[in-house]
Amino acid sequence: MTAAADSKPADFIREIVAEDLRTGKWGGRVQTRFPPEPNGYPHIGHAKSICLNFGIAREFGGKCNLRFDDSNPEKEDLEYVEAFKRDIRWLGFEWDAELYASDYFEQLYQWAERLIEEGHTYVDSQSLEEIRRGRGTLTEPGVDSPYRDRSVAENLDLFRRMRGGEFPDGAHVLRAKIDMGSKHLIMRDPIMYRIRHVPHYRQGNAWCIYPTYDWTHGQSDSLEGITHSICTLEFENNRPLYDWFLDRLGIHHPQQIEFARLAVSHMLTSKRKLLELVREGHVDGWDDPRMPTISGLRRRGYTPEALRNFCAEIGVTKYNSLTGLGVLESALREHLNKTAPRAMAVLRPLKLVIENYPEGQSEELEAINNPEDPSAGTRRVPFSRELYIEREDFLEDPPKKFFRLSPGREVRLRYAYFITCTRVVKDDAGNVVELRCTYDPATRGGDAPDGRKVKATLHWVSAPHALHAQVRLYDVLITKEDAADVEEGEDWKASLNPNSLEVVEDAKLEPSLTDAAAGSRFQFERLGYFCVDAKHSTPGRPVFNRTVTLRDSWAKIKDRGD
RNA sequence: UGCCCGGUAGUGUAACGGUAGCACGAGUGACUCUGGAUCACUUAGUCUAGGUUCAAAUCCUAGCCGGGCAACCA
């Protein structure tokens, strides 16, 4: 038995699985499935479900299928199938079988005929509008369709002709004969088949009738021998129907278990809205680094480990919660801090000239690649008389708690020397355009032999050696904390952040970054984590995406106005 | 209004009738060649009202609040 089965289950679903294993309910089998509809790219919410379904199979020695729930030909596409497969693998999971609900269409059809013969279903020929009216309301029961008592022979004949393509869209549907007076709306003779004369992305023109979700899902689960059919809360209402079909058919009957879908603050998890953003060009495709899609997060610089750790962190419950974006970012930083090599980069450059450093001279200084990981080694960084430092690291008139550079003050340049600001050069408008400094040659490497201390260490880049690169800074796409909270009549796009992307055209980077591979991740010291954009970079000319900033306690003090 | 589900520090979660923990956040301090990281401490919670019990976050009842359900979507 695996470790997870020995120790305390992490959530109520794993508790059920562990208990079923203990009692031998499924003969020691654990079979789950991840059942996306291929009608969009997988997002952070899918990541939670992927980690759950594949994770449970892995932890309990079971299997997990990837099954595409593709019973609606109007929205589905192969592009989305490929996206799911790519992203599941990137997240670190592998399916035991790749399956498609559309491959079960014939079996489903045969079962439907059987239910007709047994009097459990009928062909309804009412219009869409009549069916809707007949369903009743939340408080009033529905009324029986006038076609409800057709003979088995008539039902069978009609259903076969539906399949044969004799009728136009909407002419008939196949309905389960359950109870129009049921208090569960889902049980008021739910629809099993609709006529749609449209090709299916996998089945082509083989079918013109398509099964609905309710008629497809449970039977697909059954066919695959699923033991625990894990889905999101909104399907809780459908469970009586899930059970009803399986009981009528008398086939393997998995247990459906529902959990709360993931919601992260400032992130959209509506596939419809994400599709709208892509189609209307609000973003640079499904994998725009601002998108909550797995491909967007990947391009942004997220790691699979960070995403998996996040999913483990947030837990699994039946409570509809809103997880703060900070929790996601914290999981990200935790992983990147341990793994990302450090580099120096100046986003908003301020020229700094060291007056007592010989003109034309340069040298290389040793820098540590990752203080959290000694095995990452060191590298050499060029230093010279003219440097760039970050504009916000200098203040002519500093407040008390500002430790960085100001006139007359000495600070350390990381891995280099102590410098003292001697003069401020301004343009006619009074803007600071350049700093003149002196350095102490005795502090080479960053330590003073006399033991004197400085309060700040600044990052810097040698001007003549600098790599000039584009860096993209991202902010949340949605300004609202709860992105799904939209008043009726309100345009959800009103909460789109107009400043979600800032492009820094000419950042100064240390030259070692010139050949950074697409997708590779770095910590730009004191700024944050950045990765090489896989879409816009070209060899020797990397474009960097800011993945996430570092925690910044100075920013907090500054904002507080201490 | 009917049915189903759910309410534990600011947020997310644990506790399975027996001392309400953890994480993120926030605050304070230590350390530091990243105002990073790390470490220590602090902050703050069982929706309400009854009931059962020696003992209730946990079981029961009622209420309050939140979510879902009236697509030929999933």
Coordinates of C-alpha atoms in Angstrom, one line a residue, chain A residues 341-346 365 367-369 378-382 388 414-415 459-463 465-469 507-516 522-525 542 544:
Chain A
P341 CA 19.3 31.3 -10.7
R342 CA 19.9 34.9 -9.8
A343 CA 20.9 37.6 -12.2
M344 CA 21.1 41.4 -12.1
A345 CA 18.8 43.5 -14.2
V346 CA 17.9 47.2 -14.1
L365 CA 33.5 40.0 -10.4
A367 CA 28.6 36.4 -8.2
I368 CA 26.7 33.6 -6.6
N369 CA 24.1 32.0 -8.8
T378 CA 29.0 31.1 -9.4
R379 CA 29.4 33.3 -12.5
R380 CA 31.4 36.4 -13.5
V381 CA 29.8 39.8 -14.0
P382 CA 31.5 42.7 -15.8
Y388 CA 23.1 51.6 -14.3
R414 CA 26.2 43.8 -4.9
Y415 CA 29.3 41.6 -5.3
H459 CA 21.9 45.7 -7.9
W460 CA 23.6 47.2 -11.0
V461 CA 24.6 46.5 -14.5
S462 CA 27.7 47.7 -16.3
A463 CA 26.6 50.2 -19.0
H465 CA 28.4 45.5 -21.2
A466 CA 24.6 45.7 -20.8
L467 CA 22.2 43.6 -22.7
H468 CA 19.3 45.8 -23.8
A469 CA 16.1 43.8 -23.6
A507 CA 15.9 47.3 -19.6
K508 CA 19.6 46.8 -18.9
L509 CA 20.5 43.2 -18.2
E510 CA 23.8 41.6 -17.2
P511 CA 25.3 40.0 -20.4
S512 CA 25.1 36.4 -19.1
L513 CA 21.4 36.6 -19.9
T514 CA 21.9 37.1 -23.6
D515 CA 21.6 33.4 -24.5
A516 CA 19.0 32.4 -21.9
F522 CA 15.6 33.7 -13.2
Q523 CA 15.4 35.9 -10.2
F524 CA 16.4 39.4 -11.0
E525 CA 17.8 40.3 -7.6
P542 CA 15.4 37.4 -25.2
F544 CA 11.4 38.6 -20.4

